[in-house]
mmCIF file of C-alpha atoms and ligand atoms in Angstrom:
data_model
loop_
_atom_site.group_PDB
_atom_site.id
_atom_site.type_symbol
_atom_site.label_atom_id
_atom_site.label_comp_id
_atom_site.label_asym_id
_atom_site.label_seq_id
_atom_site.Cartn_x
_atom_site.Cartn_y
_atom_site.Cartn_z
ATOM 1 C CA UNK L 1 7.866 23.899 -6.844
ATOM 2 C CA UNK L 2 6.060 20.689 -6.405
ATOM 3 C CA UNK L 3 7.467 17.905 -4.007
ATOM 4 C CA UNK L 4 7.331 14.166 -3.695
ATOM 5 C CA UNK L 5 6.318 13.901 0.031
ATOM 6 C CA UNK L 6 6.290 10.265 1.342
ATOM 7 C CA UNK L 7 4.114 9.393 4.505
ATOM 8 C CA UNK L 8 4.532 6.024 6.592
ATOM 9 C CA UNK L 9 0.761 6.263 8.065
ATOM 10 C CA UNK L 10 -0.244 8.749 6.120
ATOM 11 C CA UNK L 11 -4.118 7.177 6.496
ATOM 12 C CA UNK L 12 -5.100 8.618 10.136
ATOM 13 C CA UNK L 13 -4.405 11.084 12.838
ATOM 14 C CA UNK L 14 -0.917 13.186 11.744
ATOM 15 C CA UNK L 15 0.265 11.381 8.817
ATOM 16 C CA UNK L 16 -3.133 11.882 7.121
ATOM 17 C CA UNK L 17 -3.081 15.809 8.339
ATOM 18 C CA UNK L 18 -0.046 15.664 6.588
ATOM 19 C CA UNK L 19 -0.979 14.496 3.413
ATOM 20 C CA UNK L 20 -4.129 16.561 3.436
ATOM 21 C CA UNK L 21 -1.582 19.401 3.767
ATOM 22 C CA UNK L 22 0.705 19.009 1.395
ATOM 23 C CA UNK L 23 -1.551 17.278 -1.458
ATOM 24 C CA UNK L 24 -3.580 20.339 -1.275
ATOM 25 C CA UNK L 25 -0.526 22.619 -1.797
ATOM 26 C CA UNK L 26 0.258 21.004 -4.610
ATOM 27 C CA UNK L 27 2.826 18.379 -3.607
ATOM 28 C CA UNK L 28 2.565 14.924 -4.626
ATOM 29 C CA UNK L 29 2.022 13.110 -1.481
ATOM 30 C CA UNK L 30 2.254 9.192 -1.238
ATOM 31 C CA UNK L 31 0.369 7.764 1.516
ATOM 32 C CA UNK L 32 1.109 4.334 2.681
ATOM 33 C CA UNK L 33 -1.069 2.098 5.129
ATOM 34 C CA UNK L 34 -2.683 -1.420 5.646
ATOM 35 C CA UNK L 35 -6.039 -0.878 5.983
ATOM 36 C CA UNK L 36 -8.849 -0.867 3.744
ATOM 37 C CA UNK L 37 -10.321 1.723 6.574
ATOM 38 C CA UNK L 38 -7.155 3.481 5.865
ATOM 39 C CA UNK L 39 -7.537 3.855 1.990
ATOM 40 C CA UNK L 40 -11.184 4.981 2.430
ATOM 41 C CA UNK L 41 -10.072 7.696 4.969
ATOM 42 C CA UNK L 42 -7.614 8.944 2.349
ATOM 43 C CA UNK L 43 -9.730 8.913 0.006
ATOM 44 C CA UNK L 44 -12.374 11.264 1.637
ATOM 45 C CA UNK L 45 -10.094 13.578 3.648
ATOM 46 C CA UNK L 46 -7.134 13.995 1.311
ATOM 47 C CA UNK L 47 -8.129 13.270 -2.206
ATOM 48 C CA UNK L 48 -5.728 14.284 -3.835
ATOM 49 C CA UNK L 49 -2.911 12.248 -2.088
ATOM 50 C CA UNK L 50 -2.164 8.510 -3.580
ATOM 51 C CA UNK L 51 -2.370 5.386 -1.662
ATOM 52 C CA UNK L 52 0.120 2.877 -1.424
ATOM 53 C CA UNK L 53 -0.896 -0.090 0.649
ATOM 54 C CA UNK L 54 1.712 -2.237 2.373
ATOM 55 C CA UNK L 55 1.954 -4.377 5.884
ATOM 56 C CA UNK L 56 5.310 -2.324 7.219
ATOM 57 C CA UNK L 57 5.804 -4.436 9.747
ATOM 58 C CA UNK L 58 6.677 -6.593 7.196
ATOM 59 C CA UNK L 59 10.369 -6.308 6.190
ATOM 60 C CA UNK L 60 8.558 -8.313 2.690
ATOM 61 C CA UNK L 61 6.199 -5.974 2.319
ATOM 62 C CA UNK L 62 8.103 -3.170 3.110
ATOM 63 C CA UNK L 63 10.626 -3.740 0.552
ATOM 64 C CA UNK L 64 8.644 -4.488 -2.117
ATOM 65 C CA UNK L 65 6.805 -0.968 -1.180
ATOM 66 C CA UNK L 66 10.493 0.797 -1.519
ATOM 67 C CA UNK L 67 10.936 -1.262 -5.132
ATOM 68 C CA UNK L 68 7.674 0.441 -6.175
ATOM 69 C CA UNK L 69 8.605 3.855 -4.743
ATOM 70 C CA UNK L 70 12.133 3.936 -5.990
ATOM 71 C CA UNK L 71 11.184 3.083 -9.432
ATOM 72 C CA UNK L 72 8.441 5.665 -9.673
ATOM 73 C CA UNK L 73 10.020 8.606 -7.664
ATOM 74 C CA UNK L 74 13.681 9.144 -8.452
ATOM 75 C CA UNK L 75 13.884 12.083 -6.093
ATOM 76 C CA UNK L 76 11.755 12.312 -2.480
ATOM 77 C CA UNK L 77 11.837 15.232 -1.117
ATOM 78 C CA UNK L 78 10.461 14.499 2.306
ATOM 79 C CA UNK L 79 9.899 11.478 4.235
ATOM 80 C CA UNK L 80 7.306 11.155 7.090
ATOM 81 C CA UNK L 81 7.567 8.175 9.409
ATOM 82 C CA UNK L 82 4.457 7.863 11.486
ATOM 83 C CA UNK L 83 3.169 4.240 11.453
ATOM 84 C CA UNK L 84 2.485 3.060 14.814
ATOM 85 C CA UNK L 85 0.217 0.489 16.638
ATOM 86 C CA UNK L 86 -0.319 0.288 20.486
ATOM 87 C CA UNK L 87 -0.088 -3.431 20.654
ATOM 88 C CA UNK L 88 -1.798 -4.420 23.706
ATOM 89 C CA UNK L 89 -0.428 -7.555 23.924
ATOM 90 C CA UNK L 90 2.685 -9.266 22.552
ATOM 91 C CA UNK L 91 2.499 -10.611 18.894
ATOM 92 C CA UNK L 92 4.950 -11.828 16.192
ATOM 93 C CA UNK L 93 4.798 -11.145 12.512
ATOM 94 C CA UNK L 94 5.305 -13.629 10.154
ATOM 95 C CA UNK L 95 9.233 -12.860 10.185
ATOM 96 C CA UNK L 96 9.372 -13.860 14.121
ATOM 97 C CA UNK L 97 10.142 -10.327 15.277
ATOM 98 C CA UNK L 98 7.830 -8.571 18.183
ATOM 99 C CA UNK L 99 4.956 -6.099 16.306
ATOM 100 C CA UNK L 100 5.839 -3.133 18.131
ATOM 101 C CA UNK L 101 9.957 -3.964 17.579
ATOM 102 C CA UNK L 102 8.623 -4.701 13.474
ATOM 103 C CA UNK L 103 6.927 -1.397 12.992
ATOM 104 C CA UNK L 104 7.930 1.254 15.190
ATOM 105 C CA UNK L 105 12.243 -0.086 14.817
ATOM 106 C CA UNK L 106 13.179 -2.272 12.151
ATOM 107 C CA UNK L 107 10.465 -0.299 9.566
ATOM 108 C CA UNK L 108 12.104 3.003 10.090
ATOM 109 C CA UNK L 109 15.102 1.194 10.243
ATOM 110 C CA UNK L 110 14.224 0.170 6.484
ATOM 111 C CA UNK L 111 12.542 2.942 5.006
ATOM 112 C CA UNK L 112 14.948 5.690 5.963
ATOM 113 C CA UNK L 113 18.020 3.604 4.662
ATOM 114 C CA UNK L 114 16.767 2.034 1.651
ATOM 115 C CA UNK L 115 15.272 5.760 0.643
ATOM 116 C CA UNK L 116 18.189 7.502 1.485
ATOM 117 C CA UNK L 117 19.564 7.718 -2.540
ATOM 118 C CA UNK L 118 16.246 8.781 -3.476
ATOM 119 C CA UNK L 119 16.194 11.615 -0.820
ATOM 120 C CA UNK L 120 19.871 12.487 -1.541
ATOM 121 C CA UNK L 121 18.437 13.543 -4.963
ATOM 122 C CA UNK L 122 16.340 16.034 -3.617
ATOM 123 C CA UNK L 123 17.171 20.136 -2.665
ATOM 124 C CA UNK L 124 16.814 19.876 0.700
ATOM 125 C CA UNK L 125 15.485 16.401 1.725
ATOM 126 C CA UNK L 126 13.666 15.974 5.521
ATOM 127 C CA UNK L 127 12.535 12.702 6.909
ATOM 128 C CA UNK L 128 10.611 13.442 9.525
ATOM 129 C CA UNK L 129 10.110 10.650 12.291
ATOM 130 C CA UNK L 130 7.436 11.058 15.260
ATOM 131 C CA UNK L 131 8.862 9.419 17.751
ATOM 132 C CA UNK L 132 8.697 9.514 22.167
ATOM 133 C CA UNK L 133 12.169 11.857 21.851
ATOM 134 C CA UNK L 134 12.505 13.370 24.575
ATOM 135 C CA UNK L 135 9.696 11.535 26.789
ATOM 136 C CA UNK L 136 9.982 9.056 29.898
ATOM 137 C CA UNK L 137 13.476 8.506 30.738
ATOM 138 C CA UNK L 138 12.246 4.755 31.728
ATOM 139 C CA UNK L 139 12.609 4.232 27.739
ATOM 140 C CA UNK L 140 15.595 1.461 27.017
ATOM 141 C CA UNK L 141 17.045 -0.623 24.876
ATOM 142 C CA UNK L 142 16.453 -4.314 26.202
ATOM 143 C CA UNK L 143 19.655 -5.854 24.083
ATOM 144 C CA UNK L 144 19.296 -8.921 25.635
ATOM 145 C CA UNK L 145 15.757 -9.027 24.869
ATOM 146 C CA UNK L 146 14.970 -6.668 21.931
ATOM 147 C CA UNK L 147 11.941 -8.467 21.308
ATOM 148 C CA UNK L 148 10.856 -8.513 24.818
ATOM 149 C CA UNK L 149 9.842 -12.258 25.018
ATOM 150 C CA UNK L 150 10.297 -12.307 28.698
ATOM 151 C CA UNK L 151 8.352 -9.499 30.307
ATOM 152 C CA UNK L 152 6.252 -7.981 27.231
ATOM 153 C CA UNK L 153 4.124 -4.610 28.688
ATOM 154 C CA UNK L 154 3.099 -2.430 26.173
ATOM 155 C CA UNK L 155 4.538 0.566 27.314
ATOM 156 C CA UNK L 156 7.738 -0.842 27.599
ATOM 157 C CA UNK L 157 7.489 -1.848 24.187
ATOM 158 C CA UNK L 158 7.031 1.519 23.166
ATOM 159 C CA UNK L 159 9.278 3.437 24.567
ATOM 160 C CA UNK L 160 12.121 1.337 24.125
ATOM 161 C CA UNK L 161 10.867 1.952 20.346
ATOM 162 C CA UNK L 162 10.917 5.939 21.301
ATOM 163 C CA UNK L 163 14.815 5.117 22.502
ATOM 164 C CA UNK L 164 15.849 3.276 19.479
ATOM 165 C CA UNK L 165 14.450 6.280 17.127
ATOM 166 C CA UNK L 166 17.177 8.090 18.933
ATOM 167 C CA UNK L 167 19.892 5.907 18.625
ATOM 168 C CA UNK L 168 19.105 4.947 14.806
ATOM 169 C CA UNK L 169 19.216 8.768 14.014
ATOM 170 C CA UNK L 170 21.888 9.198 15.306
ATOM 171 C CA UNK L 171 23.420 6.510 13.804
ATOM 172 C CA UNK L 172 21.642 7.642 10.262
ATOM 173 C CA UNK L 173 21.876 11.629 10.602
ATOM 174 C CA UNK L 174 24.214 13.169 7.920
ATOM 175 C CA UNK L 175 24.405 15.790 5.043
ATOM 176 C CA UNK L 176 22.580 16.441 2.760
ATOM 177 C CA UNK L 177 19.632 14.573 4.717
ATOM 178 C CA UNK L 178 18.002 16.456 7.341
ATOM 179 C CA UNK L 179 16.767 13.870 10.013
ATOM 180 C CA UNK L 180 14.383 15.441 12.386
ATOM 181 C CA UNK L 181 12.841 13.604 15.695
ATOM 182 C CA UNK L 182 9.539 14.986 16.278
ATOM 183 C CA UNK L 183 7.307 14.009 19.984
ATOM 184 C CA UNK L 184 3.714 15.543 19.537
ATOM 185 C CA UNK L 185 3.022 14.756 23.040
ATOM 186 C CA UNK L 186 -0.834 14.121 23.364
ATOM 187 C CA UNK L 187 -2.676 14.618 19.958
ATOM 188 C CA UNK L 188 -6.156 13.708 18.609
ATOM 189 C CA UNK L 189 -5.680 10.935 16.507
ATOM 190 C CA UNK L 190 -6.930 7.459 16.145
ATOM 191 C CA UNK L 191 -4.667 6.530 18.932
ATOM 192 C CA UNK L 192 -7.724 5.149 20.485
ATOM 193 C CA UNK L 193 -8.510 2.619 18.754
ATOM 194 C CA UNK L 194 -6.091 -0.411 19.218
ATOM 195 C CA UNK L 195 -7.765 -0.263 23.357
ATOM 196 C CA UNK L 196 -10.423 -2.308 24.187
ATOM 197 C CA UNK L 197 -13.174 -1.067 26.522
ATOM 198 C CA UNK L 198 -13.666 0.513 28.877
ATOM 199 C CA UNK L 199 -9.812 2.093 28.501
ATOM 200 C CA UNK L 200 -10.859 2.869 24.536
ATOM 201 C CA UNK L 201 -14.122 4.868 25.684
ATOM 202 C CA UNK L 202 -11.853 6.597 28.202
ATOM 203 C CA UNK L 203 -8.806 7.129 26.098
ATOM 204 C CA UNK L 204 -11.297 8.600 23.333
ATOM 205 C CA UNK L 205 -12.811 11.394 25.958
ATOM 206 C CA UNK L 206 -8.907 12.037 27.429
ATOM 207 C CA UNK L 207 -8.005 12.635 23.793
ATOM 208 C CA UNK L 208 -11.115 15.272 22.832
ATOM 209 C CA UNK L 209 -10.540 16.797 26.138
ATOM 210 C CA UNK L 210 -6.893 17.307 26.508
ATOM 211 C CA UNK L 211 -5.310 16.395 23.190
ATOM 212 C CA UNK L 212 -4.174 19.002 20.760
ATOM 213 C CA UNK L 213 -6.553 18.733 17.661
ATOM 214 C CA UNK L 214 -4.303 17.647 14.952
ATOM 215 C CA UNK L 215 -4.888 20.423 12.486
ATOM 216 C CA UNK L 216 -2.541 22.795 15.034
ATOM 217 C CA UNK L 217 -0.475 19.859 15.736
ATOM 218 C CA UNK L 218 1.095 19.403 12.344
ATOM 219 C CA UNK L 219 1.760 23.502 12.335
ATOM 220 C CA UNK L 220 5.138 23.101 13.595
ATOM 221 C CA UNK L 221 5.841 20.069 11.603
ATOM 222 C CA UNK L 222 5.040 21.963 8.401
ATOM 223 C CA UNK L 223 7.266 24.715 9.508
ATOM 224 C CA UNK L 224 10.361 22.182 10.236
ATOM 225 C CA UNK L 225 9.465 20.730 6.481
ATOM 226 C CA UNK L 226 9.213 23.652 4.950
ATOM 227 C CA UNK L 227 12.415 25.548 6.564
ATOM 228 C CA UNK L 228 14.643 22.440 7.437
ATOM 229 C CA UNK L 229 16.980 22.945 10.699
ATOM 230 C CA UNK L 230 20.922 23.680 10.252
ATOM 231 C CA UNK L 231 22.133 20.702 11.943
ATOM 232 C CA UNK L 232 21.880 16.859 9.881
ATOM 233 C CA UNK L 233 20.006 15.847 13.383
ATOM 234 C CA UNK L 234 17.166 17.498 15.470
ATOM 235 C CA UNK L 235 14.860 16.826 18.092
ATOM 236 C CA UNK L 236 11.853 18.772 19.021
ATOM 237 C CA UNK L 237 9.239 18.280 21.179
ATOM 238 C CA UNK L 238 5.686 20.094 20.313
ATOM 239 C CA UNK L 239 7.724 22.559 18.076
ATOM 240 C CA UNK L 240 10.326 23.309 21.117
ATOM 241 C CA UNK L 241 13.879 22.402 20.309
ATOM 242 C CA UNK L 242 15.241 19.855 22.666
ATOM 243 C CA UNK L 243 19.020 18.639 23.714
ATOM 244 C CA UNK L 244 19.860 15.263 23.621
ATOM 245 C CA UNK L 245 22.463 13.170 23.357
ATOM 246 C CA UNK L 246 22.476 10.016 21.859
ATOM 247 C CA UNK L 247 25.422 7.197 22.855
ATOM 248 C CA UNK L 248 27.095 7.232 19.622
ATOM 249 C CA UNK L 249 28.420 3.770 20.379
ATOM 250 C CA UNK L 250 25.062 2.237 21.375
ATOM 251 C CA UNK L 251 23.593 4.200 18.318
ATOM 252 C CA UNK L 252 26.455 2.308 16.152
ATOM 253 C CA UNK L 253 25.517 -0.940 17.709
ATOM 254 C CA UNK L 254 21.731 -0.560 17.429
ATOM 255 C CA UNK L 255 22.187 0.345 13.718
ATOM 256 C CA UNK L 256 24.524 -2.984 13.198
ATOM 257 C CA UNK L 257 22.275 -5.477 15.077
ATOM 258 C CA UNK L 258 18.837 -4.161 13.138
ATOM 259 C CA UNK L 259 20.814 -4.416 9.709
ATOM 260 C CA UNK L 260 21.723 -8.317 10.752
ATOM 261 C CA UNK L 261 18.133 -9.316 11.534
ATOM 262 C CA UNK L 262 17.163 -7.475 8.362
ATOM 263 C CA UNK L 263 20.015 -8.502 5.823
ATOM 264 C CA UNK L 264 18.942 -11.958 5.654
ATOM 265 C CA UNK L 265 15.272 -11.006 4.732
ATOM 266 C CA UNK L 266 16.080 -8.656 1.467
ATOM 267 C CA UNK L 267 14.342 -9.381 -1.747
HETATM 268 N N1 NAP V 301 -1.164 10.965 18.810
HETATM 269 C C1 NAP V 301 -0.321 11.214 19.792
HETATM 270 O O1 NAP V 301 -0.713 11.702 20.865
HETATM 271 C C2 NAP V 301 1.143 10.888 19.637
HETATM 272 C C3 NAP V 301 2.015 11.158 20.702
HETATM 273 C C4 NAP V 301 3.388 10.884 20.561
HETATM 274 C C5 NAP V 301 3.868 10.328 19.379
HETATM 275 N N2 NAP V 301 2.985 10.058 18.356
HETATM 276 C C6 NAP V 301 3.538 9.469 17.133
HETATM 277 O O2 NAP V 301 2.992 10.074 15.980
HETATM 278 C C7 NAP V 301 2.836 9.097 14.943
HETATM 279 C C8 NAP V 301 1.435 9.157 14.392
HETATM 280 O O3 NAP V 301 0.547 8.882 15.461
HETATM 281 P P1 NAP V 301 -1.032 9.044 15.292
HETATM 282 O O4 NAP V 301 -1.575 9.168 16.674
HETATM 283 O O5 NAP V 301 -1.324 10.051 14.251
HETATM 284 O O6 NAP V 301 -1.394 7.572 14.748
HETATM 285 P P2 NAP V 301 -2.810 6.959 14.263
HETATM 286 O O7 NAP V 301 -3.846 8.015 14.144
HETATM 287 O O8 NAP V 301 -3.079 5.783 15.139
HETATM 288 O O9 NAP V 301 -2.433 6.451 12.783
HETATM 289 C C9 NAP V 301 -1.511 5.418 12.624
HETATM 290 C C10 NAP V 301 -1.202 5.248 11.164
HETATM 291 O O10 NAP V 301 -0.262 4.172 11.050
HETATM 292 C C11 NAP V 301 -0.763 3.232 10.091
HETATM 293 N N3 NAP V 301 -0.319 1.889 10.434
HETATM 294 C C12 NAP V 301 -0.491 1.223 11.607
HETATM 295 N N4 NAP V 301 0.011 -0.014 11.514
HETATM 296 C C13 NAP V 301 0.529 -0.127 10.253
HETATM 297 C C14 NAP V 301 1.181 -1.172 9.535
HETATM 298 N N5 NAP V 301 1.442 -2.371 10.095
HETATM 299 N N6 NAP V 301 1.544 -0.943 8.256
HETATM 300 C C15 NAP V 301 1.297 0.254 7.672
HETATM 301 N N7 NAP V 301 0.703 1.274 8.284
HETATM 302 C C16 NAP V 301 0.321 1.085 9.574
HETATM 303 C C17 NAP V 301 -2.273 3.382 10.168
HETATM 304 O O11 NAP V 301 -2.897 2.917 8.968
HETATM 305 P P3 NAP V 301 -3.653 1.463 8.912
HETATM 306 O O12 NAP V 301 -4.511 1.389 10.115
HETATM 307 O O13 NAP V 301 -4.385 1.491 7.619
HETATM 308 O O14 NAP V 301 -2.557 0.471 8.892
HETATM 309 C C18 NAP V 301 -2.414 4.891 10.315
HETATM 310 O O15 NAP V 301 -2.308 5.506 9.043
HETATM 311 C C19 NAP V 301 3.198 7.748 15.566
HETATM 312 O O16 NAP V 301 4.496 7.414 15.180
HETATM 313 C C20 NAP V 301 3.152 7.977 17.052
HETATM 314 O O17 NAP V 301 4.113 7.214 17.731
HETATM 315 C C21 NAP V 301 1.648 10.325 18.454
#
């Protein structure tokens, strides 16, 4: 039977394996990014999946996205979050929050919750979110600083988005929804490209030389899609189940204070 499958950067690396996947199975896939780059990719590589174009680290842009994907697909059957940007250097968007913090929290934040009727009305709904589970312990919520204007580093940008994935699960995770956390470790994508050189020339040979190639990468996501796990909330790590063990206090907390910077940006 033939499945609405919605992919957050759907347009490159894993999201656009995805939709290459599961277009050409038969599925309607719905990939969304913000590049004209993007909708070219699609276009070539997966042409049978359609392209939505929205800025999601706009809360603006995102919401008018879910208006247009609520009113079109009553039921989604699986929702892929894998938007992400490496951002080098700190940045605001338009709605003052931190681009990492806009994208990689508060837009999964968003999609997952606002979609969460539509995926109720499927037969066995997955959202899928590729996160850092399961990676560098040094990952942590700043709450005094969630938008890290003191102190901004990249990589501490990122994984404290890898913790909050975690917590906002957590806080999210419940029947009939199966909520799985997904770390691909190191795969060949266009994770390259937000570096500038030399570390972009360098990162590009690291990734062709040690980096799964993302056709096998996406194997074990397919199978976690396709066969959902028991449990409302999952973590794997390359296709290996991992233990964790979210705070469910901090997760409840997370979940309140992203919904207060949000709630007074709805349409
Ligand atoms: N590759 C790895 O080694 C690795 C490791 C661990 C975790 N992950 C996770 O896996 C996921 C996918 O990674 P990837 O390496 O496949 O990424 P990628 O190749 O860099 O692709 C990123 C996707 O996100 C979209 N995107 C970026 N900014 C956006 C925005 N503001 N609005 C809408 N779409 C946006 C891009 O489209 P546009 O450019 O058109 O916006 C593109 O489709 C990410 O969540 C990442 O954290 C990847």
């Amino acid at each position: 039977m033939s499945r609405t499958v919605v992919i957050t950067g759907g347009t490159n690396g894993i999201g656009l394996a995805l939709a290459r996947h599961y277009s050409e199975r038969g599925d309607q896939v719905i990939a969304i990014g913000s590049s004209r780059a993007g909708h070219d990719r699609l276009r070539r590589e997966a042409p049978l999946a359609r392209f939505d174009r929205a800025d999601l680290s706009s809360v603006k842009q995102a919401n008018e996205l879910i208006d247009r994907l609520r009113s079109t697909y009553p039921a989604i059957d699986v929702l892929v979050l894998a938007a992400f940007r490496y951002q080098l250097s700190r940045g605001e968007t338009d709605e003052g929050f931190e681009r990492t913090f806009a994208l990689y929290v508060v837009n999964r934040w968003l999609m997952s919750r606002a979609l969460r009727p539509a995926l109720e009305r499927a037969d066995a709904p997955v959202v899928l979110d590729l996160c850092g589970v399961g990676g560098i312990r040094t990952g942590e919520i700043h709450w005094d600083d969630l938008q890290l204007e003191r102190g901004y580093r990249p990589f501490k940008a990122t994984m404290q988005g890898a913790r909050a994935a975690e917590l906002l699960a957590a806080a999210y995770a419940a029947d009939p929804i199966r909520y799985v956390l997904y770390n691909p470790l190191f795969v060949a994508t266009g994770l390259f490209e937000p570096f500038r050189q030399p570390v972009r020339g360098l990162v590009r040979v690291a990734s062709a030389l040690f980096a799964q190639p993302v056709s096998k990468a996406i194997l074990p996501m397919t199978a976690l899609i396709d066969s959902p796990p028991a449990a409302p909330l999952s973590a794997y790590v390359r296709g290996r189940p991992i233990a964790f063990t979210p705070d469910p206090a901090a997760a409840r907390r997370l979940d309140a204070v992203i919904r207060d910077l949000v709630s007074p940006l709805a349409a």
